[in-house]
Every structure is written in structure tokens, then in C-alpha cells.
GROMACS .gro file of C-alpha atoms in nm:
model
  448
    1UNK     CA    1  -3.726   2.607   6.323
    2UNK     CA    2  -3.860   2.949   6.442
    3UNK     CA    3  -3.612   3.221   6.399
    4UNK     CA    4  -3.619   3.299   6.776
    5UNK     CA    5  -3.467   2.883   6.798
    6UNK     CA    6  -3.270   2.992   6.557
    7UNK     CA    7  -3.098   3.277   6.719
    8UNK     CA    8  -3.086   3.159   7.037
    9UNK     CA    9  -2.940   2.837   6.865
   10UNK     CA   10  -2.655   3.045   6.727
   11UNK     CA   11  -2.568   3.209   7.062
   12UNK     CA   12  -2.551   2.861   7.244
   13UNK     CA   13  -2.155   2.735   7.313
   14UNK     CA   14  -2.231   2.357   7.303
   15UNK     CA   15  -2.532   2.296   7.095
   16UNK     CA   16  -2.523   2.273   6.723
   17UNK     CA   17  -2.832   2.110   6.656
   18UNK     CA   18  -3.206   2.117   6.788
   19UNK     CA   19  -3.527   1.974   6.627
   20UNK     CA   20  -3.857   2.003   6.753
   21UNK     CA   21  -4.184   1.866   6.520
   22UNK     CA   22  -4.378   1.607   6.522
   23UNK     CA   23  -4.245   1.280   6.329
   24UNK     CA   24  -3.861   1.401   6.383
   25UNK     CA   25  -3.761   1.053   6.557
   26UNK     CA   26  -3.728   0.942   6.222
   27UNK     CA   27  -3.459   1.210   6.166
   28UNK     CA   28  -3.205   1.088   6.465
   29UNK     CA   29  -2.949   0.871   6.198
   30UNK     CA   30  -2.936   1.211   5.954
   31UNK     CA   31  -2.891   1.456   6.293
   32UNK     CA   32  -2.676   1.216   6.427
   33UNK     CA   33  -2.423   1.216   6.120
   34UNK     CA   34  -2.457   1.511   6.090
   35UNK     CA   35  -2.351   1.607   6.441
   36UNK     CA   36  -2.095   1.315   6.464
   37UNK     CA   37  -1.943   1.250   6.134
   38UNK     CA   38  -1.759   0.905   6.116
   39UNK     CA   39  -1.912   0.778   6.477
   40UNK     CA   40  -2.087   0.479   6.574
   41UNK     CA   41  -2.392   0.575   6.823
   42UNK     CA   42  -2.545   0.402   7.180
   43UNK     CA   43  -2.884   0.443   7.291
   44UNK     CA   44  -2.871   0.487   7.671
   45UNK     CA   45  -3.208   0.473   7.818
   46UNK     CA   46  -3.451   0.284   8.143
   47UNK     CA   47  -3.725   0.046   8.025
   48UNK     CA   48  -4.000   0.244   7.998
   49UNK     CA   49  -3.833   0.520   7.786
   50UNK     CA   50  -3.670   0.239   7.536
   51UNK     CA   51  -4.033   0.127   7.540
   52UNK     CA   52  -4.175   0.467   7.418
   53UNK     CA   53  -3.863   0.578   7.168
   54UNK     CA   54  -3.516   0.379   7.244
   55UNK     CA   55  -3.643   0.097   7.039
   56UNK     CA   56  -3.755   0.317   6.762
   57UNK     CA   57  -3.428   0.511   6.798
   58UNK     CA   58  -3.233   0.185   6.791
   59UNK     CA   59  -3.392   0.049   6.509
   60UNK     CA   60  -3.311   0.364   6.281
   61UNK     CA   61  -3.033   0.347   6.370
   62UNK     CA   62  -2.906   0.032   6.321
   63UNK     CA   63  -3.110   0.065   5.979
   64UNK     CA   64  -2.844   0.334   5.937
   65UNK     CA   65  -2.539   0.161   6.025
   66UNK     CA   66  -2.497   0.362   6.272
   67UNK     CA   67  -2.542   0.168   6.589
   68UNK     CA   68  -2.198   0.068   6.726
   69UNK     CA   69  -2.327  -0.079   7.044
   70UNK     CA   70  -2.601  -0.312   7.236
   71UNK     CA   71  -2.839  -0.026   7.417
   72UNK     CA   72  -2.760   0.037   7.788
   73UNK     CA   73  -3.110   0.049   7.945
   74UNK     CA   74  -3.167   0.115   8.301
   75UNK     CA   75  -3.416  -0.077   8.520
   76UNK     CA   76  -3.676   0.263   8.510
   77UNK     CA   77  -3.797   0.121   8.892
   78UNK     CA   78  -3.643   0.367   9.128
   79UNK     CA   79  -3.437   0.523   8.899
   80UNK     CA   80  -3.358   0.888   8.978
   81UNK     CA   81  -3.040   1.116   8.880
   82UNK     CA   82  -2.790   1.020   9.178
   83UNK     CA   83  -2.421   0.981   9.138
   84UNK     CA   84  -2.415   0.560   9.175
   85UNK     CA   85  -2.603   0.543   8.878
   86UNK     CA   86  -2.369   0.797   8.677
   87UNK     CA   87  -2.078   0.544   8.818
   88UNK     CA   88  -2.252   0.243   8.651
   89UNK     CA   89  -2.285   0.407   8.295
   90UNK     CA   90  -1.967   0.573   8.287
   91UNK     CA   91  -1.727   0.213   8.292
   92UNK     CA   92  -2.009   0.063   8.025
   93UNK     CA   93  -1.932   0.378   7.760
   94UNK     CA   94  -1.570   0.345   7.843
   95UNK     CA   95  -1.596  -0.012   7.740
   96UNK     CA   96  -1.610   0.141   7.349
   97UNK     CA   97  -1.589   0.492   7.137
   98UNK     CA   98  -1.929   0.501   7.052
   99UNK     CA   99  -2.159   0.839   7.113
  100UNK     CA  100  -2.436   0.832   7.336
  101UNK     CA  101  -2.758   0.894   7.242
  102UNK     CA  102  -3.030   0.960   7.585
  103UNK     CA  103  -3.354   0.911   7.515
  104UNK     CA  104  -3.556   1.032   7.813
  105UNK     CA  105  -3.614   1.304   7.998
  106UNK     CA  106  -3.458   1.464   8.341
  107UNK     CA  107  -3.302   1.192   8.450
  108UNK     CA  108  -3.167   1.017   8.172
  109UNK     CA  109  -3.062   1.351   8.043
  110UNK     CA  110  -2.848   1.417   8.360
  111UNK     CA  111  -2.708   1.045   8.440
  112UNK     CA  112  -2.645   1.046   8.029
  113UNK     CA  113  -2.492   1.426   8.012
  114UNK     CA  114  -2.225   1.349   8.303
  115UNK     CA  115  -2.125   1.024   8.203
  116UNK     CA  116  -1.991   1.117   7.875
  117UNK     CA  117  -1.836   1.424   7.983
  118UNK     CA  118  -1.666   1.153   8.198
  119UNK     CA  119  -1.541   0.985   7.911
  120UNK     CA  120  -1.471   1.282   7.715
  121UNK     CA  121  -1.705   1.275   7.455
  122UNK     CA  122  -2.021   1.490   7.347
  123UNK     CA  123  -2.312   1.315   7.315
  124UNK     CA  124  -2.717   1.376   7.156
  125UNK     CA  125  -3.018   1.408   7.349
  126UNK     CA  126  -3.376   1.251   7.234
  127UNK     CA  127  -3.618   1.420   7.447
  128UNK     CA  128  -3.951   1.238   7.548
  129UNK     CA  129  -4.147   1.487   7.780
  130UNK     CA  130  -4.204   1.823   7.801
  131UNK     CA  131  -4.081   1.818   8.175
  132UNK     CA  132  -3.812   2.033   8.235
  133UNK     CA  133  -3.567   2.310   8.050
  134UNK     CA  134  -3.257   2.095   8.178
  135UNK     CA  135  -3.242   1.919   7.816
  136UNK     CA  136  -3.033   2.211   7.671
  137UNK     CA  137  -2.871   2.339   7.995
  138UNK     CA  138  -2.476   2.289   8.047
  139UNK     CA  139  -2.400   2.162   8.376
  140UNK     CA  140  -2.624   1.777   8.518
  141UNK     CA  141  -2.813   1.804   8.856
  142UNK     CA  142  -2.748   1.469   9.019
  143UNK     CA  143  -2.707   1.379   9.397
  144UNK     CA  144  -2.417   1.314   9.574
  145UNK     CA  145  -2.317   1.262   9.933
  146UNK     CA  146  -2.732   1.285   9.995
  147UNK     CA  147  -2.722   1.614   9.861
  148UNK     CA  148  -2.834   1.741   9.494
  149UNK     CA  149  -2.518   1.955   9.298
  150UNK     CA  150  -2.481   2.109   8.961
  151UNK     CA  151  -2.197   1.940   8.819
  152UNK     CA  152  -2.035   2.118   8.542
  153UNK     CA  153  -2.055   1.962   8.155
  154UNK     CA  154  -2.149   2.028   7.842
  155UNK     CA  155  -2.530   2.035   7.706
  156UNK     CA  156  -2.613   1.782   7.410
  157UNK     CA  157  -2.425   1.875   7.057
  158UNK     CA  158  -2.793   1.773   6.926
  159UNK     CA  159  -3.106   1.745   7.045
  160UNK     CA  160  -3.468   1.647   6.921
  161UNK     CA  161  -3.802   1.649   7.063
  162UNK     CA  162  -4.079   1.474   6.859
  163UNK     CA  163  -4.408   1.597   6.972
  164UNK     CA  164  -4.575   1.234   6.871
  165UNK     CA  165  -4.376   1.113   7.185
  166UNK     CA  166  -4.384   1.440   7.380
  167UNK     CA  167  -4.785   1.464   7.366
  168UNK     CA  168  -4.839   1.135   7.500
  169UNK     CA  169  -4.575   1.184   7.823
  170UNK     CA  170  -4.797   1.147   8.165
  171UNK     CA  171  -5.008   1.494   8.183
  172UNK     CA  172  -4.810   1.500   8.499
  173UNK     CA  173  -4.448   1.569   8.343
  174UNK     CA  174  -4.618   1.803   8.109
  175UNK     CA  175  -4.769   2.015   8.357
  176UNK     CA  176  -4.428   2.000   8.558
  177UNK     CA  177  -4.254   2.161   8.282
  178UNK     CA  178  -4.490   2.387   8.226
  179UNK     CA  179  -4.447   2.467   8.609
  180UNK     CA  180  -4.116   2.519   8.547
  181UNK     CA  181  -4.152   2.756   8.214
  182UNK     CA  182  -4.362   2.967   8.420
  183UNK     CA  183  -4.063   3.032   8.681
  184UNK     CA  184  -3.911   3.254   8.452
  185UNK     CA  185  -4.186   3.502   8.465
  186UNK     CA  186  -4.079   3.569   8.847
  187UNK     CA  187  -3.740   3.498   8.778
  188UNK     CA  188  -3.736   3.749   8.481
  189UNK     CA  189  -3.881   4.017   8.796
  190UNK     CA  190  -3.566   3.913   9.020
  191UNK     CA  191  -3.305   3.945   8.745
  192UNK     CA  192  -3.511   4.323   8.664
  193UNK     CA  193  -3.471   4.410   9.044
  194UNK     CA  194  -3.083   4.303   9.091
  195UNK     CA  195  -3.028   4.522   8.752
  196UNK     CA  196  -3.222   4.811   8.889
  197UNK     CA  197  -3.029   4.816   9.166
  198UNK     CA  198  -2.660   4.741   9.029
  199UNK     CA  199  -2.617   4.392   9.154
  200UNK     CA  200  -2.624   4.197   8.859
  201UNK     CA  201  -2.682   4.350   8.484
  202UNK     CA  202  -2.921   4.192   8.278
  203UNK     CA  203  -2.733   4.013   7.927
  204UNK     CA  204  -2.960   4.139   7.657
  205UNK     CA  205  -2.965   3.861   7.437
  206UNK     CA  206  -2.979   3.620   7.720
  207UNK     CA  207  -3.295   3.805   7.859
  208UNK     CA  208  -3.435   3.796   7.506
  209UNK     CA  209  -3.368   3.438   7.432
  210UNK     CA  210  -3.556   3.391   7.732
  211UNK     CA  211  -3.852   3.629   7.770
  212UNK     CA  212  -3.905   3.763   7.422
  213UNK     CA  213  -4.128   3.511   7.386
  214UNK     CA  214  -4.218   3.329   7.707
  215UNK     CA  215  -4.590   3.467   7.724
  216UNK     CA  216  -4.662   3.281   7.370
  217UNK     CA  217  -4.543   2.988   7.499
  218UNK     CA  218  -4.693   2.984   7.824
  219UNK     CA  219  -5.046   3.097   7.670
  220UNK     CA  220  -5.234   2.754   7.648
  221UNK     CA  221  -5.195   2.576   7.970
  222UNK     CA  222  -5.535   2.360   7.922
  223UNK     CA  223  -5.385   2.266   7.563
  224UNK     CA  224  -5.080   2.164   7.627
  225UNK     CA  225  -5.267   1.935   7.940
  226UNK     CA  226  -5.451   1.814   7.692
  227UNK     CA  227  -5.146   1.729   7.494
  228UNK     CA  228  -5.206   1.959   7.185
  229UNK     CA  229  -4.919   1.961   6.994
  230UNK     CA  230  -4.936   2.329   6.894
  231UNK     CA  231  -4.907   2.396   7.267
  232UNK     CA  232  -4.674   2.138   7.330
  233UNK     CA  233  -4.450   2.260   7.058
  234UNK     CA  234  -4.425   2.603   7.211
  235UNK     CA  235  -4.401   2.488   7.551
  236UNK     CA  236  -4.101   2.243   7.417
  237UNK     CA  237  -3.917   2.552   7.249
  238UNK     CA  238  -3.957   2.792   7.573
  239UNK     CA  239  -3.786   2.528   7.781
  240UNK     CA  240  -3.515   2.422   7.496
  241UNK     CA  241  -3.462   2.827   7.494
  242UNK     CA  242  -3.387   2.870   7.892
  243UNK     CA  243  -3.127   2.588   7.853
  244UNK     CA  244  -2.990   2.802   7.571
  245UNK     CA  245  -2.958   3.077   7.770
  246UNK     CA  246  -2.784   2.957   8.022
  247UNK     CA  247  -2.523   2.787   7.800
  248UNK     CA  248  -2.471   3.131   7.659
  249UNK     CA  249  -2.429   3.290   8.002
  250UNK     CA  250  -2.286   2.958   8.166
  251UNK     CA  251  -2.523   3.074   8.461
  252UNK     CA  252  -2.836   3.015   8.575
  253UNK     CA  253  -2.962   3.370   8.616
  254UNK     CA  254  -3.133   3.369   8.317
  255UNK     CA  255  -3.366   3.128   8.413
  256UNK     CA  256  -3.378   3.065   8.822
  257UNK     CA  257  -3.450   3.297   9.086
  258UNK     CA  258  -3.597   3.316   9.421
  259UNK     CA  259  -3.800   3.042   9.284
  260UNK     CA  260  -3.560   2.780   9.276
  261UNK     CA  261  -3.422   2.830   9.627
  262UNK     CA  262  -3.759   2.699   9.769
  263UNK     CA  263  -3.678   2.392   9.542
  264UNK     CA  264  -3.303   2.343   9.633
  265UNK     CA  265  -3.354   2.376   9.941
  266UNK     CA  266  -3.646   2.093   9.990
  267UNK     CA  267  -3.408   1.901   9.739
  268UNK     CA  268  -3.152   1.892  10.019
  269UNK     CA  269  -3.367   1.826  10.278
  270UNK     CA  270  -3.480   1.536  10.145
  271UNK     CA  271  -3.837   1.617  10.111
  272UNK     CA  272  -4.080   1.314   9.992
  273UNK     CA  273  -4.499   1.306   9.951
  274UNK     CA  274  -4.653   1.007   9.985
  275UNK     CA  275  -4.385   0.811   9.940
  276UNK     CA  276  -4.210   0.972   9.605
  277UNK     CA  277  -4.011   1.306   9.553
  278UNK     CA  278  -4.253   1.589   9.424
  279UNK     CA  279  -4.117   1.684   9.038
  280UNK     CA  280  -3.847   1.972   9.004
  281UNK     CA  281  -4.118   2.163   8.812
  282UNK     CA  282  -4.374   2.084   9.110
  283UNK     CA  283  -4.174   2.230   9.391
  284UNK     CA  284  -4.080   2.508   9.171
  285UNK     CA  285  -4.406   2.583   9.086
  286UNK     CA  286  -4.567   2.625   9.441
  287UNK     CA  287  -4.240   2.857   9.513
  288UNK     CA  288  -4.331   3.085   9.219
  289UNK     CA  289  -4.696   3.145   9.309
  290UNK     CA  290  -4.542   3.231   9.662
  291UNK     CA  291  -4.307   3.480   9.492
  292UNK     CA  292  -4.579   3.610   9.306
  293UNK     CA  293  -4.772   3.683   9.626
  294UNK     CA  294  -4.443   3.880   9.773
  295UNK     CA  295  -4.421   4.097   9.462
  296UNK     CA  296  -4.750   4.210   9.528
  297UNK     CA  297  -4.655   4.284   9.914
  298UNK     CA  298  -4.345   4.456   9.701
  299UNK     CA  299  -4.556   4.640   9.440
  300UNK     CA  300  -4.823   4.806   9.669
  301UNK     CA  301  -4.504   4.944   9.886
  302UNK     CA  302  -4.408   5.321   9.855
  303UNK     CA  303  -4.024   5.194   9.834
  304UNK     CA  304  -3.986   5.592   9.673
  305UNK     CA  305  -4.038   5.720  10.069
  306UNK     CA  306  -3.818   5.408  10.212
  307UNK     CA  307  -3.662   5.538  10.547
  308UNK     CA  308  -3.307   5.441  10.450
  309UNK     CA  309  -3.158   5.516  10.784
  310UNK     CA  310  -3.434   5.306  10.969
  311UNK     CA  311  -3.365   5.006  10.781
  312UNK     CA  312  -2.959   5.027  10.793
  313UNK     CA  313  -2.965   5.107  11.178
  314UNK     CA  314  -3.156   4.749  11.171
  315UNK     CA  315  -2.890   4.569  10.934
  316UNK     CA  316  -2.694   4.287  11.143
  317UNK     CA  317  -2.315   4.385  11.106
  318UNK     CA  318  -2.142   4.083  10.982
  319UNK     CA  319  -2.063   3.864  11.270
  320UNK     CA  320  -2.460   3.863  11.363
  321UNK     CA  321  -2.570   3.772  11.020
  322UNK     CA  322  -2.283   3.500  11.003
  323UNK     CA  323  -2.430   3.355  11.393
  324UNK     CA  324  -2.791   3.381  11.227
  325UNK     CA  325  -2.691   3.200  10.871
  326UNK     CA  326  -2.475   2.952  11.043
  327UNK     CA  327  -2.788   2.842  11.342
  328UNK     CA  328  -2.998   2.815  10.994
  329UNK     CA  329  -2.865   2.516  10.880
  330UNK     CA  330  -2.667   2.411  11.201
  331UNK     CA  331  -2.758   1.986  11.209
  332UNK     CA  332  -2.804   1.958  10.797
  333UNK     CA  333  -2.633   1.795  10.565
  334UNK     CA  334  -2.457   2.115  10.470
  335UNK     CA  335  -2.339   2.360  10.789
  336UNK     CA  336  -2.135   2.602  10.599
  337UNK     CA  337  -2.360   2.669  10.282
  338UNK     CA  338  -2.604   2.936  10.495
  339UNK     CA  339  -2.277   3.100  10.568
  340UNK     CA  340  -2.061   3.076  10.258
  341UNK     CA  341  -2.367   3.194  10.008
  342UNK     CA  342  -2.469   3.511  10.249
  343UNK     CA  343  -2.124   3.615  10.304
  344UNK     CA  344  -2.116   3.646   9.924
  345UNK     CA  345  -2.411   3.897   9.881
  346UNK     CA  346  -2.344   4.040  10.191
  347UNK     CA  347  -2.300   4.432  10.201
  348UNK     CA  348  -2.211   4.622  10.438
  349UNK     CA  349  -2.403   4.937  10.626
  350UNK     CA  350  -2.259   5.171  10.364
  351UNK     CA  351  -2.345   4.950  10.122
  352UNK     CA  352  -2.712   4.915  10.225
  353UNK     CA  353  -2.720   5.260  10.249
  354UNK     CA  354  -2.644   5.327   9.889
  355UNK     CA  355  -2.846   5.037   9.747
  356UNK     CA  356  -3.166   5.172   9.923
  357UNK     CA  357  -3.123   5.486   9.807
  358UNK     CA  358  -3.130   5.377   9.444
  359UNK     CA  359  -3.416   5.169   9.524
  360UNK     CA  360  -3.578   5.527   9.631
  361UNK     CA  361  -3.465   5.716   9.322
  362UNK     CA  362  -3.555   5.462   9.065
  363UNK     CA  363  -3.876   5.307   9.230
  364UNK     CA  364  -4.156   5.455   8.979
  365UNK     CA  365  -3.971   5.348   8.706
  366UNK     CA  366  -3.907   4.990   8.872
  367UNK     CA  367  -4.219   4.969   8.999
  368UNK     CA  368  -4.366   4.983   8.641
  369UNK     CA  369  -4.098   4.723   8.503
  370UNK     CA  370  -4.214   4.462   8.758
  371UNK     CA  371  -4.585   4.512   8.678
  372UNK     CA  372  -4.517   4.487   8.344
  373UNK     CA  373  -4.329   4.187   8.393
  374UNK     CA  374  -4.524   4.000   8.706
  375UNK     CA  375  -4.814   3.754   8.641
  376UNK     CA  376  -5.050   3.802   9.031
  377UNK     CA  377  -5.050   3.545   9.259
  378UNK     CA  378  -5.396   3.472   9.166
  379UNK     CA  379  -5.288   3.419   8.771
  380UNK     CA  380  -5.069   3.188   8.876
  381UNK     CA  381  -5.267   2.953   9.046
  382UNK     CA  382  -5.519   2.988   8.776
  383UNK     CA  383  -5.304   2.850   8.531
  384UNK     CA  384  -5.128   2.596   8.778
  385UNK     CA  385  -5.470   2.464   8.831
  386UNK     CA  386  -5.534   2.460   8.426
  387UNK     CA  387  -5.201   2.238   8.366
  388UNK     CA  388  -5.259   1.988   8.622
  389UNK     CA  389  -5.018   2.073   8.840
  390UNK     CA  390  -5.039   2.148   9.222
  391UNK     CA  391  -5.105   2.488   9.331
  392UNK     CA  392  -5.120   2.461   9.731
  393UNK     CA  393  -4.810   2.350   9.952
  394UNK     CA  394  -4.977   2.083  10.078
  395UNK     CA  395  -5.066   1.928   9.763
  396UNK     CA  396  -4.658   1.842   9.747
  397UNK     CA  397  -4.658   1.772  10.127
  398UNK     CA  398  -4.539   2.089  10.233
  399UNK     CA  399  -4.720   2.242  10.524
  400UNK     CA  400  -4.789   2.621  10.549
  401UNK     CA  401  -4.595   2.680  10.829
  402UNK     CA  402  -4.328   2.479  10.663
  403UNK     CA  403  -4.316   2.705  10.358
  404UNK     CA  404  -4.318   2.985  10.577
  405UNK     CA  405  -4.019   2.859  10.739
  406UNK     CA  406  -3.840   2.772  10.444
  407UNK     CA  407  -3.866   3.128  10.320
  408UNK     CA  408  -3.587   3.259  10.517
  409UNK     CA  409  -3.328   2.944  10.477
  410UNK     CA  410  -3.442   3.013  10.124
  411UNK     CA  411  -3.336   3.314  10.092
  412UNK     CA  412  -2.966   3.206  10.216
  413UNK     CA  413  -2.900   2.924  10.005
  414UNK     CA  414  -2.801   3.077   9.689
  415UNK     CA  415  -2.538   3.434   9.691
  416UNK     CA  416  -2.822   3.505   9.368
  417UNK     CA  417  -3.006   3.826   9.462
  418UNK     CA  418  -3.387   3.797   9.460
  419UNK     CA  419  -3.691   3.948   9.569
  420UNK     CA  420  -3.625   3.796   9.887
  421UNK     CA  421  -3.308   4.005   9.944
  422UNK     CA  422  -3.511   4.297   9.900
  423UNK     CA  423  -3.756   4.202  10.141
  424UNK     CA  424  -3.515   4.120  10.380
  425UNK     CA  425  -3.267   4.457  10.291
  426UNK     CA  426  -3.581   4.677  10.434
  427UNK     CA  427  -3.688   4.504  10.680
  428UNK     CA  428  -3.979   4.443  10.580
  429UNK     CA  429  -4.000   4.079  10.483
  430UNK     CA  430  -4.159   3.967  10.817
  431UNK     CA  431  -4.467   4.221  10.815
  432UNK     CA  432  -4.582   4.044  10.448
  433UNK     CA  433  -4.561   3.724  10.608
  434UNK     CA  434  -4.747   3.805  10.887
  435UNK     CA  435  -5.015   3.899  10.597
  436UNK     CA  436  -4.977   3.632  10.389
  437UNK     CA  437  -4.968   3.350  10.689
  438UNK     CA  438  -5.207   3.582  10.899
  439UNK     CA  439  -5.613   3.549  10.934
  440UNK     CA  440  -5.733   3.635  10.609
  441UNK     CA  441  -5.381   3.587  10.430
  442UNK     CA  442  -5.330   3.366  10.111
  443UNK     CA  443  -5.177   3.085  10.342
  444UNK     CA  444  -5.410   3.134  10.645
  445UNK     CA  445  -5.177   2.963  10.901
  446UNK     CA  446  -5.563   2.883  11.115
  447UNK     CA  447  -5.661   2.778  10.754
  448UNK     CA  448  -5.481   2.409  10.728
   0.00000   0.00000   0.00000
């Protein structure tokens, strides 16, 4: 275990336990003893992962003595983390005492975390793909009513990763968690900005769990395609270590920003290509190259001679921006959420006033924190492109002008303040679309 696991190990409130190496499978009776002294364990899996681990897990152990009940394995065919399927695994672990044991990834994970909650027991994780940083993170994303949620529970007392099964995942769930890792580099930049300008301090030890050593583990994108365990092994930690910091926090600041709006929000709209739902890490990762490409709108603006009183006498007093978030998402699924998370990061003139003005004051200093921080648009891709994973909105169905459009909804989902908040703040967040989607721009509206 690396000492920054180790740390950020100790700081986690639900964790105990987390082994990543390659042959570690074998260690699952001894962790889960360990973890769960005097219990009898239950592999819950879906056919294909019982196929590439649960068997292997079962087998040690019942070897063990340790397994107190038949496996529960989902059909893998259509199988995706929604509520009916948390409903059918919850009764079946009620039917005995025993701990679950998931062995999956994402989805197993999630239908496996809430279920036990449900039953009021803890449970261990065997991960099987470097695919997400949800392994470690309190709280399951399933959907309910059509719609995906957070529901509150704890993360996994234990959890292992064996990079013998992680490096022969689909490329494709590799380079979605990779997608995912990378986030936090623009998510990192959003949590800088709402410090910088008193919204929301940065947790030190969250913030270091996170970034202190995110560029090692995001420096071998062709690698860990390639399924080199070295890169895989970093790549496994960096995602273990975002969950960890958001059981530490019991927030996702630490590792979501503007990022993940794009992603919720096409989440909740439903939003299929070619027939299948585009991976968390793939939506994720198209909405961080287009964050990247605002930060650079952001960085190469002289915020220092921002005409404060302009930009307030164009601020919407409540009751506008209330009309404007509620005709957002007037005919979805969810009417009120525009409204609810705006009202909650909503400030006032006065308020505006005073922000800007500390954006003013502290800009050179800011400025230099976010270039510091920032990977360019064009990095981005490059390293999309180098995982495998999709690097244009249309390679996960979304159109240009679509992701154009979403930017704004986007930016009202979630109360979290973001780059987009700035943008909006100073009026300026139409004029860098207009370069971005104009002739010449990045996303060339003419272009596709």
C-alpha cells in the first residue's frame, strides 16, 4: 500500500480495508475475516462478472468456510443500476445474516452497496474494472422514478482490486475510468475558483487525497489502454482515492464539478447512442474537455479590469432568474430542480457586487492557480484519444448544438459553484460560446 492509500485510508469514515496488486483475489477469505470477524459471506454478482472473479471468489471462500450462502448472480443482459433491481436483492439478503461480497464494477457496486444498507449490514467490494471512482464513494447512484439519484449509504468496509482481473476488463471500461480520473483536473480548477472567491473553502486533506497525486496517476493513458498493470495500478488507486475523499467530506466536491452536470443532466434526460447508454466516465469525459476549453476563454480574460457595475446592472433580480430556471426544465421529468438548485447559489445584486470585486483583487494570483492546475483543451483530447475513449460529442451521440444547449441547463442543475457560474456571474458566458460554436471555434456549429 502506498503511503498516500494509506493516509487517505485513515481519513475515510467507512472503509477499513483496501487492497490493490495483482494476485490479491486470493486474499478475499483473510480480508474478509478480517473485516467481518465471526460472519458467513455471499457473493452477489451478474454472469459475466461471476464468470471473470465470483467463481474464484466463491471457491476461496467456501475453501475458507466462509461462504454462508448460494451466490446471488444477476442475469448481466440489460442489467444496469435502477431501483427494481436493488428491490430484488434486498428480500434475497434478508432471507439470511450473511455479508455481501460484490464482485463487479459500477453497477454491481451500487445495486450491492444499497441493498445491504437496506438490511443494515456493511458489506466488501471486489472490484473488476478500472471504470469508475464510485467503488469507495459513500452514497449508490441508481435510478428511480426514470430519474438517476444519489442515495445515501455507506462505502464498502473492504475493498480489493486485483490487477490480473482489472487489466483484462474491456479497454472500454478502462478508458471510461480513466475519463473519469481526469475530471478531477477541472474539477480541482472549480473547487480553486469557489475558494478564491469565498463560496466554498477547499478541505486540505481532502484536496490532497485527491490531487497530490492525480498527475502520476493520470500519466500513462496508452499503458493503462494497453492494460499495463503499472498503469492500471495507479489509475486503480487515483479512483479508490476520490471515493476516499468524498467519504471524508461526505460530499462530492472533492471530486465533481462543472463536469458532472453535463453528465447528470444527459443521465436524466435519458440520453442513449446507438441503442446503449454512453458510460458515466464517457459523458463525463466529453464535458471536461468542454470545461477545459471555457477555462481558456476564462484564462485569457483580464477579470483584474472586470466592470463590476456593468455586469450587476445585467444580473436578473430573483423573480427573473426563478421564470428563466423554471422555463429550463418546464416538460422534464423534474420541473422544480432548475429552480430549487439556483435559488440555492443565488446571490443577490450586493452580493454580485462583492464577489466580483474579489474576483478583481485576487485575479493574478487566481489566474496563476488555474494555470497551474488546468490541463488545455487540446491536452485533453490528446489523452482522451490515447485511452480509447471518445473525445467529440458526437462520438456519444450528442450533437454540437446539443452540448451547446446543455451548457446552460447545466449550469442549473447542481447549487455546486463552477466555472460555469463564473461565466455566467459576468456576463460573459455567451460571447465564449459564440467562439467556441462560431466559424473557426473548437465545435464549429457549420462544422457537423
Amino acid at each position: 500500500m502506498t503511503e498516500r492509500l494509506a493516509t487517505a485510508l485513515a481519513s475515510a469514515t467507512d472503509t477499513r480495508i483496501c487492497l490493490i496488486g495483482e494476485g490479491v483475489l486470493k486474499d478475499v477469505p483473510s480480508v474478509f475475516r478480517e473485516a467481518f470477524p465471526g460472519k458467513a459471506a455471499v457473493v452477489v454478482a451478474d454472469t459475466t462478472t461471476f464468470g471473470v472473479a465470483g467463481r474464484a471468489v466463491q471457491d476461496a471462500l467456501a475453501a475458507a468456510g466462509l461462504a454462508g450462502a448460494a451466490p446471488f448472480v444477476f442475469d448481466a443482459a440489460g442489467l444496469y443500476a435502477e431501483m427494481s433491481y436493488v428491490e430484488r436483492l434486498t428480500p434475497a439478503l434478508q432471507a439470511h445474516d450473511c455479508i455481501p461480497v460484490a464482485v463487479g464494477s459500477g453497477t454491481i457496486n451500487d445495486l450491492t452497496k444499497l441493498a445491504s444498507h437496506r438490511c443494515g449490514r456493511p458489506y466488501l467490494c471486489v472490484g473488476t474494472a478500472a471504470s469508475m471512482d464510485g467503488y469507495t464513494a459513500f452514497g449508490a447512484s441508481i435510478t428511480f422514478q426514470g430519474n438517476k439519484q444519489t442515495f445515501t449509504c455507506p462505502a464498502p468496509r473492504a475493498v480489493l482490486a486485483d490487477l490480473d482481473v482489472v487489466s483484462k476488463a474491456p479497454p472500454a471500461m478502462t478508458a471510461s475510468g480513466y475519463a473519469d480520473l481526469m475530471a478531477k483536473v477541472v474539477c480541482g480548477a472549480d473547487w480553486i475558483l469557489a475558494d478564491a472567491l469565498g463560496v466554498e473553502p477547499i478541505d486540505a486533506r481532502a484536496w490532497e487525497i485527491v490531487q497530490g497525486g492525480l498527475r502520476d496517476a493520470l500519466a500513462d493513458p496508452a499503458g493503462a489502454r494497453a492494460g499495463d498493470k503499472r498503469a492500471l495500478a495507479a489509475l486503480v488507486e487515483g479512483l479508490m482515492l476520490g471515493g476516499f475523499a468524498m467519504q471524508y467530506t461526505r460530499t462530492s466536491r472533492p471530486a465533481s464539478g462543472a463536469e458532472h452536470q453535463f453528465s447528470h443532466l444527459w443521465d436524466m434526460t435519458h440520453h442513449t447512442h446507438l441503442g446503449q447508454t454512453p458510460s458515466h466516465g464517457f459523458k463525463v469525459g466529453i464535458a471536461t474537455r468542454f470545461i477545459a476549453a471555457l477555462y481558456e476563454r476564462a484564462l485569457a480574460t483580464p477579470f483584474d479590469r472586470l466592470d463590476v457595475a456593468a455586469a450587476c446592472a445585467r444580473w436578473p433580480e430573483w423573480k427573473d432568474a426563478e421564470a428563466q430556471a423554471r422555463a429550463l426544465y418546464a416538460g422534464t421529468d423534474f420541473p422544480e430542480l432548475g429552480v430549487r438548485e439556483t435559488q440555492a447559489k443565488y446571490v443577490g445584486r450586493d452580493g454580485l457586487a462583492k464577489q466580483l470585486e474579489s474576483l478583481k483583487a485576487c485575479w493574478p494570483g487566481l489566474r496563476a492557480r488555474l494555470s497551474a492546475q488546468l490541463f488545455s483543451c487540446e491536452e485533453v483530447k490528446r489523452r482522451l484519444v490515447a485511452v480509447g475513449a471518445p473525445c467529440e460529442p458526437e462520438m456519444i451521440g450528442i450533437s454540437r448544438s446539443r452540448l451547446r444547449d446543455s451548457v446552460i441547463r447545466a449550469q442549473h442543475i447542481r447549487r455546486r459553484f463552477t466555472v460555469l457560474d463564473l461565466a455566467v456571474r459576468t456576463g460573459l458566458l455567451e460571447p465564449w460560446l459564440d467562439e467556441m460554436f462560431g466559424v473557426g471555434g473548437i465545435w464549429d456549429l457549420n462544422g457537423k
